[in-house]
Short mmCIF file of C-alpha atoms and ligand atoms in Angstrom, two decimals:
data_model
loop_
_atom_site.label_atom_id
_atom_site.label_comp_id
_atom_site.label_asym_id
_atom_site.label_seq_id
_atom_site.Cartn_x
_atom_site.Cartn_y
_atom_site.Cartn_z
CA MET A 1 0.00 0.00 0.00
CA ASN A 2 1.16 3.51 -0.83
CA THR A 3 1.81 5.42 2.37
CA VAL A 4 2.67 8.80 0.84
CA ALA A 5 0.72 11.53 2.64
CA THR A 6 -1.05 13.50 -0.07
CA ARG A 7 -3.14 16.64 0.11
CA MET A 8 -6.57 16.40 -1.40
CA MET A 9 -9.55 18.59 -2.08
CA ILE A 10 -12.82 17.43 -3.62
CA SER A 11 -15.97 19.35 -4.55
CA PRO A 12 -19.02 19.33 -6.82
CA PRO A 13 -18.28 20.64 -10.35
CA LYS A 14 -21.22 23.08 -10.30
CA TYR A 15 -22.87 25.18 -7.59
CA VAL A 16 -25.89 27.37 -8.39
CA GLN A 17 -27.54 29.68 -5.82
CA GLY A 18 -30.17 32.40 -6.08
CA ALA A 19 -33.79 33.39 -5.55
CA GLY A 20 -35.91 31.37 -7.99
CA ALA A 21 -33.07 28.98 -8.95
CA MET A 22 -35.45 25.99 -8.77
CA GLN A 23 -37.04 27.22 -11.99
CA GLN A 24 -33.71 26.47 -13.72
CA LEU A 25 -33.49 22.90 -12.41
CA GLY A 26 -34.57 21.32 -15.73
CA GLU A 27 -32.11 23.40 -17.74
CA HIS A 28 -29.18 22.31 -15.55
CA LEU A 29 -30.42 18.71 -15.39
CA SER A 30 -30.54 18.39 -19.16
CA CYS A 31 -26.71 18.58 -19.20
CA LEU A 32 -26.59 15.51 -16.93
CA GLY A 33 -29.32 13.17 -18.15
CA GLU A 34 -32.72 12.82 -19.72
CA ASN A 35 -34.56 10.62 -17.24
CA ALA A 36 -34.72 11.88 -13.65
CA VAL A 37 -35.99 10.40 -10.43
CA VAL A 38 -36.71 13.25 -8.04
CA LEU A 39 -37.23 12.58 -4.35
CA ALA A 40 -38.69 14.95 -1.77
CA ASP A 41 -40.89 14.45 1.26
CA SER A 42 -44.60 15.18 0.90
CA GLY A 43 -44.32 18.60 2.58
CA VAL A 44 -41.54 19.69 0.21
CA TRP A 45 -43.42 18.38 -2.85
CA GLY A 46 -46.23 20.70 -1.78
CA PHE A 47 -44.19 23.78 -2.63
CA VAL A 48 -41.70 22.62 -5.30
CA ASP A 49 -43.92 20.42 -7.49
CA GLU A 50 -45.00 23.20 -9.82
CA ALA A 51 -41.50 24.62 -10.49
CA VAL A 52 -39.90 21.16 -10.81
CA THR A 53 -42.56 19.75 -13.14
CA ALA A 54 -42.61 22.85 -15.35
CA SER A 55 -38.83 23.24 -15.63
CA LEU A 56 -38.15 19.54 -16.35
CA SER A 57 -40.93 19.46 -18.91
CA ALA A 58 -39.58 22.60 -20.63
CA ALA A 59 -36.10 21.04 -20.73
CA GLY A 60 -37.38 17.72 -22.09
CA VAL A 61 -36.26 15.72 -19.03
CA LYS A 62 -38.50 12.78 -18.06
CA LEU A 63 -39.68 13.03 -14.44
CA THR A 64 -40.45 10.26 -11.96
CA LYS A 65 -41.54 11.59 -8.57
CA GLU A 66 -40.77 9.74 -5.34
CA THR A 67 -42.08 10.64 -1.91
CA PHE A 68 -39.24 10.45 0.58
CA GLY A 69 -40.05 8.94 3.98
CA GLY A 70 -38.03 11.45 6.02
CA LEU A 71 -35.05 9.45 7.32
CA CYS A 72 -31.89 8.38 5.46
CA THR A 73 -32.02 4.70 6.43
CA GLN A 74 -30.77 1.69 4.49
CA SER A 75 -34.33 0.48 3.84
CA GLU A 76 -35.35 3.87 2.41
CA ILE A 77 -32.24 3.89 0.18
CA ASP A 78 -33.09 0.37 -1.06
CA ARG A 79 -36.71 1.30 -1.77
CA ILE A 80 -35.87 4.39 -3.84
CA THR A 81 -32.98 2.61 -5.59
CA ALA A 82 -35.44 -0.05 -6.80
CA ALA A 83 -37.80 2.67 -8.05
CA ALA A 84 -34.94 4.49 -9.85
CA LYS A 85 -33.78 1.26 -11.52
CA ALA A 86 -37.35 0.41 -12.56
CA ALA A 87 -37.68 3.87 -14.13
CA GLY A 88 -34.32 3.50 -15.92
CA ALA A 89 -33.21 6.83 -14.42
CA ASP A 90 -29.88 8.35 -15.42
CA VAL A 91 -29.99 11.11 -12.81
CA VAL A 92 -31.34 11.26 -9.25
CA VAL A 93 -32.32 14.52 -7.57
CA GLY A 94 -32.79 15.01 -3.82
CA ILE A 95 -34.85 18.07 -2.87
CA GLY A 96 -35.28 19.18 0.75
CA GLY A 97 -33.05 18.93 3.81
CA GLY A 98 -29.86 16.99 4.48
CA THR A 99 -31.53 13.59 4.87
CA ALA A 100 -33.35 13.74 1.49
CA ILE A 101 -30.11 14.83 -0.17
CA ASP A 102 -28.03 12.14 1.52
CA THR A 103 -30.58 9.55 0.39
CA ALA A 104 -30.31 10.78 -3.22
CA LYS A 105 -26.51 10.45 -3.07
CA ALA A 106 -26.77 6.90 -1.75
CA VAL A 107 -29.34 6.00 -4.43
CA GLY A 108 -27.12 7.45 -7.18
CA HIS A 109 -24.25 5.32 -5.93
CA ALA A 110 -26.38 2.17 -5.65
CA CYS A 111 -27.64 2.69 -9.21
CA GLY A 112 -24.08 2.40 -10.54
CA ASP A 113 -22.98 6.00 -10.10
CA ILE A 114 -25.63 7.76 -12.14
CA ALA A 115 -25.62 11.58 -11.92
CA VAL A 116 -26.67 13.08 -8.57
CA VAL A 117 -28.17 16.49 -7.94
CA SER A 118 -28.76 18.01 -4.53
CA ALA A 119 -31.28 20.79 -4.30
CA PRO A 120 -31.58 21.95 -0.68
CA THR A 121 -34.72 23.93 0.13
CA VAL A 122 -33.26 24.95 3.51
CA ALA A 123 -29.76 26.06 4.51
CA SER A 124 -29.78 23.79 7.55
CA THR A 125 -26.74 21.56 6.99
CA ASP A 126 -23.55 21.24 4.96
CA ALA A 127 -24.67 17.92 3.45
CA PRO A 128 -25.47 19.13 -0.10
CA THR A 129 -21.92 19.37 -1.49
CA SER A 130 -20.28 16.32 0.06
CA ALA A 131 -19.55 12.84 -1.35
CA LEU A 132 -20.82 11.15 1.80
CA ALA A 133 -24.09 10.36 3.52
CA VAL A 134 -24.99 9.92 7.15
CA ILE A 135 -27.01 6.73 7.53
CA TYR A 136 -29.41 6.54 10.47
CA THR A 137 -31.12 3.59 12.16
CA GLU A 138 -34.91 3.25 11.87
CA GLU A 139 -35.01 4.78 15.39
CA GLY A 140 -33.19 7.91 14.21
CA ALA A 141 -29.78 7.29 15.83
CA PHE A 142 -26.51 7.79 13.95
CA GLU A 143 -25.47 4.50 12.33
CA ARG A 144 -22.50 5.20 10.02
CA TYR A 145 -20.98 7.44 7.36
CA SER A 146 -21.24 6.08 3.83
CA PHE A 147 -18.57 7.34 1.38
CA PHE A 148 -19.11 7.63 -2.38
CA THR A 149 -16.70 7.92 -5.28
CA ARG A 150 -17.67 11.47 -6.15
CA ASN A 151 -19.51 14.60 -5.07
CA PRO A 152 -22.95 15.50 -6.43
CA ASN A 153 -22.71 16.68 -10.07
CA LEU A 154 -24.78 19.75 -9.27
CA VAL A 155 -25.82 21.62 -6.13
CA LEU A 156 -28.72 24.01 -6.70
CA VAL A 157 -30.02 26.26 -3.91
CA ASP A 158 -33.10 28.43 -4.30
CA THR A 159 -32.70 31.19 -1.71
CA ALA A 160 -36.38 32.18 -2.04
CA LEU A 161 -37.19 28.75 -0.57
CA VAL A 162 -34.45 29.15 2.08
CA ALA A 163 -36.00 32.49 3.13
CA GLY A 164 -39.49 31.00 3.10
CA ALA A 165 -38.61 28.24 5.57
CA PRO A 166 -38.90 28.69 9.35
CA SER A 167 -35.79 30.62 10.50
CA ARG A 168 -34.79 27.73 12.77
CA PHE A 169 -33.43 25.93 9.68
CA ILE A 170 -30.88 28.58 8.65
CA VAL A 171 -29.96 29.11 12.31
CA SER A 172 -29.31 25.39 12.70
CA GLY A 173 -27.22 25.52 9.53
CA MET A 174 -25.13 28.22 11.20
CA GLY A 175 -24.47 25.79 14.06
CA ASP A 176 -23.24 23.18 11.60
CA ALA A 177 -21.15 25.79 9.78
CA LEU A 178 -19.73 27.29 12.98
CA ALA A 179 -18.15 23.95 13.84
CA THR A 180 -16.35 23.75 10.49
CA TRP A 181 -13.46 26.09 11.30
CA TYR A 182 -12.96 24.76 14.84
CA GLU A 183 -12.82 21.19 13.57
CA ALA A 184 -10.75 22.03 10.46
CA ARG A 185 -7.99 23.73 12.40
CA VAL A 186 -7.74 20.78 14.80
CA CYS A 187 -7.38 18.32 11.91
CA VAL A 188 -4.78 20.47 10.18
CA ALA A 189 -2.74 21.00 13.35
CA ALA A 190 -2.81 17.26 14.08
CA ASN A 191 -2.13 16.28 10.42
CA ARG A 192 -5.31 14.22 10.17
CA THR A 193 -6.69 12.71 6.99
CA ALA A 194 -9.97 14.41 6.03
CA MET A 195 -13.15 12.75 4.71
CA ALA A 196 -11.88 13.61 1.21
CA GLY A 197 -9.08 11.05 1.71
CA GLY A 198 -6.02 13.25 2.18
CA LEU A 199 -4.49 16.04 4.24
CA ALA A 200 -6.11 19.46 3.90
CA THR A 201 -5.01 21.97 1.26
CA GLY A 202 -4.47 25.64 2.01
CA ALA A 203 -7.46 26.27 -0.25
CA SER A 204 -9.91 24.21 1.82
CA LEU A 205 -8.57 25.63 5.08
CA SER A 206 -9.13 29.16 3.72
CA LEU A 207 -12.73 28.26 2.86
CA ALA A 208 -13.28 26.97 6.41
CA ARG A 209 -11.87 30.23 7.78
CA LEU A 210 -14.00 32.30 5.38
CA CYS A 211 -17.02 30.31 6.56
CA TRP A 212 -16.34 31.39 10.16
CA GLU A 213 -15.71 35.03 9.20
CA THR A 214 -18.90 35.16 7.13
CA LEU A 215 -20.93 33.80 10.06
CA MET A 216 -19.50 36.35 12.48
CA GLU A 217 -20.17 39.22 10.07
CA TYR A 218 -23.57 38.31 8.63
CA GLY A 219 -25.11 35.65 10.90
CA PRO A 220 -27.27 37.94 13.06
CA GLN A 221 -28.49 39.91 10.00
CA ALA A 222 -29.36 36.70 8.18
CA ARG A 223 -31.34 35.40 11.14
CA LEU A 224 -33.47 38.57 11.14
CA ALA A 225 -34.00 38.37 7.36
CA ALA A 226 -35.01 34.71 7.69
CA GLU A 227 -37.51 35.61 10.44
CA GLN A 228 -39.10 38.10 8.03
CA HIS A 229 -38.86 35.56 5.16
CA VAL A 230 -37.00 37.92 2.85
CA VAL A 231 -33.94 37.35 0.66
CA THR A 232 -31.17 39.84 1.45
CA PRO A 233 -27.43 39.90 0.66
CA ALA A 234 -26.78 38.71 4.24
CA LEU A 235 -29.15 35.77 3.80
CA GLU A 236 -27.41 34.92 0.50
CA LYS A 237 -23.99 35.06 2.21
CA ILE A 238 -25.10 32.84 5.09
CA THR A 239 -26.77 30.37 2.72
CA GLU A 240 -23.44 30.09 0.91
CA ALA A 241 -21.51 29.80 4.19
CA ASN A 242 -23.81 27.08 5.55
CA THR A 243 -23.93 25.13 2.30
CA LEU A 244 -20.83 25.65 0.15
CA LEU A 245 -18.10 26.98 2.46
CA SER A 246 -18.95 24.67 5.33
CA GLY A 247 -19.44 21.72 2.97
CA LEU A 248 -16.10 22.07 1.22
CA GLY A 249 -14.41 23.04 4.47
CA PHE A 250 -15.46 20.03 6.51
CA GLU A 251 -15.05 17.46 3.76
CA SER A 252 -11.57 18.47 2.70
CA CYS A 253 -10.23 19.55 6.14
CA GLY A 254 -11.89 17.06 8.48
CA LEU A 255 -14.29 16.77 11.39
CA ALA A 256 -13.30 16.40 15.03
CA ALA A 257 -14.96 16.28 18.48
CA ALA A 258 -17.84 18.66 17.70
CA HIS A 259 -19.35 16.19 15.23
CA GLY A 260 -18.24 13.12 17.19
CA ILE A 261 -20.13 14.45 20.21
CA HIS A 262 -23.11 15.29 17.98
CA ASN A 263 -23.20 11.65 16.94
CA GLY A 264 -22.89 10.64 20.58
CA LEU A 265 -25.83 12.87 21.53
CA THR A 266 -28.09 11.03 19.05
CA VAL A 267 -28.08 7.97 21.36
CA SER A 268 -30.26 9.94 23.78
CA HIS A 269 -33.91 9.87 22.72
CA ARG A 270 -34.45 13.14 24.52
CA VAL A 271 -32.54 15.12 21.86
CA HIS A 272 -34.35 13.67 18.85
CA GLY A 273 -36.51 16.75 18.37
CA MET A 274 -33.39 18.87 17.92
CA MET A 275 -31.88 19.74 14.55
CA HIS A 276 -28.44 18.59 13.42
CA GLY A 277 -26.73 21.99 13.77
CA GLU A 278 -28.27 22.60 17.19
CA LYS A 279 -26.75 19.39 18.53
CA VAL A 280 -23.46 20.11 16.75
CA ASN A 281 -23.34 23.47 18.56
CA ILE A 282 -23.30 21.69 21.92
CA GLY A 283 -20.52 19.47 20.53
CA THR A 284 -18.56 22.56 19.50
CA LEU A 285 -18.77 24.01 23.00
CA ALA A 286 -17.58 20.72 24.49
CA GLN A 287 -14.72 20.58 21.97
CA LEU A 288 -13.63 24.14 22.82
CA VAL A 289 -13.70 23.31 26.56
CA MET A 290 -11.73 20.11 25.94
CA GLU A 291 -9.09 22.04 24.00
CA GLY A 292 -8.63 24.48 26.88
CA SER A 293 -9.78 27.40 24.71
CA SER A 294 -9.26 30.92 26.03
CA THR A 295 -12.07 32.80 27.77
CA ASP A 296 -12.05 35.18 24.83
CA GLU A 297 -12.66 32.37 22.35
CA LEU A 298 -15.40 30.77 24.47
CA GLU A 299 -17.16 34.09 24.83
CA THR A 300 -16.98 34.79 21.08
CA TYR A 301 -18.69 31.44 20.52
CA LEU A 302 -21.30 32.08 23.24
CA ARG A 303 -22.06 35.65 22.12
CA PHE A 304 -22.54 34.54 18.52
CA SER A 305 -24.67 31.53 19.46
CA ARG A 306 -26.98 33.62 21.62
CA GLU A 307 -27.25 36.37 19.01
CA VAL A 308 -28.37 33.99 16.27
CA GLY A 309 -30.41 31.77 18.60
CA LEU A 310 -28.35 28.57 18.80
CA PRO A 311 -28.54 26.41 21.95
CA THR A 312 -25.53 26.49 24.28
CA THR A 313 -26.87 24.73 27.41
CA LEU A 314 -27.86 21.10 27.91
CA ALA A 315 -31.37 22.23 28.93
CA GLU A 316 -31.79 23.91 25.54
CA ILE A 317 -31.31 20.59 23.72
CA GLY A 318 -33.62 18.61 26.02
CA LEU A 319 -31.02 17.32 28.50
CA ALA A 320 -32.00 19.57 31.42
CA ASP A 321 -31.42 17.13 34.25
CA ALA A 322 -28.99 14.74 32.57
CA ASP A 323 -27.06 12.77 35.19
CA ARG A 324 -23.46 11.69 34.78
CA GLU A 325 -24.53 8.20 33.65
CA GLU A 326 -26.47 9.61 30.71
CA LEU A 327 -23.60 11.94 29.76
CA LEU A 328 -21.16 9.04 30.03
CA ALA A 329 -23.30 7.00 27.63
CA ILE A 330 -23.13 9.96 25.23
CA GLY A 331 -19.37 10.09 25.87
CA ARG A 332 -18.97 6.40 25.03
CA ALA A 333 -20.86 6.81 21.75
CA SER A 334 -18.83 9.96 20.98
CA THR A 335 -15.60 8.02 21.37
CA ALA A 336 -16.64 4.82 19.55
CA ASP A 337 -14.08 3.35 17.15
CA GLY A 338 -13.81 5.39 13.97
CA GLU A 339 -15.51 8.47 15.44
CA THR A 340 -14.06 11.81 14.31
CA THR A 341 -13.59 12.67 18.01
CA HIS A 342 -10.30 10.78 17.64
CA ASN A 343 -9.03 13.51 15.29
CA MET A 344 -8.34 15.63 18.39
CA PRO A 345 -4.59 15.94 18.99
CA PHE A 346 -4.89 14.05 22.31
CA PRO A 347 -6.69 10.84 23.31
CA VAL A 348 -10.33 11.51 24.25
CA THR A 349 -12.21 9.30 26.71
CA ALA A 350 -15.92 9.06 27.54
CA ASP A 351 -15.16 10.71 30.91
CA MET A 352 -13.53 13.68 29.18
CA VAL A 353 -16.59 14.14 26.97
CA ALA A 354 -18.92 14.05 30.00
CA ASP A 355 -16.69 16.54 31.86
CA ALA A 356 -16.57 18.88 28.85
CA LEU A 357 -20.38 18.74 28.43
CA ILE A 358 -20.86 19.58 32.13
CA ALA A 359 -18.26 22.37 32.16
CA GLY A 360 -19.54 23.85 28.87
CA ASP A 361 -23.09 23.86 30.19
CA ALA A 362 -22.04 25.58 33.43
CA TYR A 363 -20.08 28.21 31.50
CA ALA A 364 -22.99 28.84 29.11
CA ARG A 365 -25.43 29.26 32.02
CA ALA A 366 -23.09 31.67 33.81
CA PHE A 367 -22.62 33.64 30.57
CA ALA A 368 -26.39 33.85 30.05
CA LYS A 369 -26.82 35.22 33.58
CA LYS A 370 -24.14 37.86 32.99
CA HIS A 371 -25.55 38.84 29.58
CA PRO A 372 -29.33 38.48 29.84
ZN1 LIG B 1 -22.67 18.54 10.21
#
């Protein structure tokens, strides 16, 4: 086996973002195939059906609609793969949130690497650009990462839909994106191999940094725009940060404890109502505590989180009275073999995760008291 340490960066070949972009879906799809299976959950179909049907019809692309069940599980992937094969599809499109998109990627792979398009209707995660999917159990707990040979051929984001969604989605996306820089710099400092399969490039590290800077500058403005359901330059910038910058940043730099602890948190049924980025934000705080971050850095994180409305305390993610046993169970899942928690530059144990969750929570509560 070749043991040369190489640097690697991977990305989708085309990224399209703007208000009304969904109306161009057919036009972009026609470069990739002529027979599309499009999956979205029933709620999403309710507001994209017209634009999708009209634009594919105008572009001469055959359309097979699938109603997505809501979770990216192996059985859902198998079901839609069978439907795509039966339709003879040469391109699969996932429309909606991260789970619909991850399912489309897995279906594209299972169909023999047909073209894949991700069309997020919310800016809630950095899933749309990556060549991997997060597979969940039927109960909604993290099961495994599934890696594919390439990134989606096209990522298309309609910011009018992003602005139309409840603001909690873009805020949660900011939580996912906020972790990107903190995790990237850890992986780079420790010379870790990223999800992309190599060491980070300066280019991907710069994108991770730009992601963080964009959040700090425009996050609070974007939250307010999203609450009013309007598209503004700040909302456009945060949509790009949450989707493109965070996506390229995490995949080609690496994840660390913030996401490992997120995955650990999913073992507790009490957090299942929380969104991905909200749980990640608790993981970020625990990672910062574990690293011995300066007061200044912790307070920058806490100020930002509170200003955009991200949870920082255990109570805010449904773990109000968690005892040490419950936090230790989360710690054990966070430090399971293969977890990205092990990208930290020091060994991490379940006890350390529980301690960091407790200390982070105490700090966040004290900060909230000081800055009501
Ligand atoms: Zn994430």
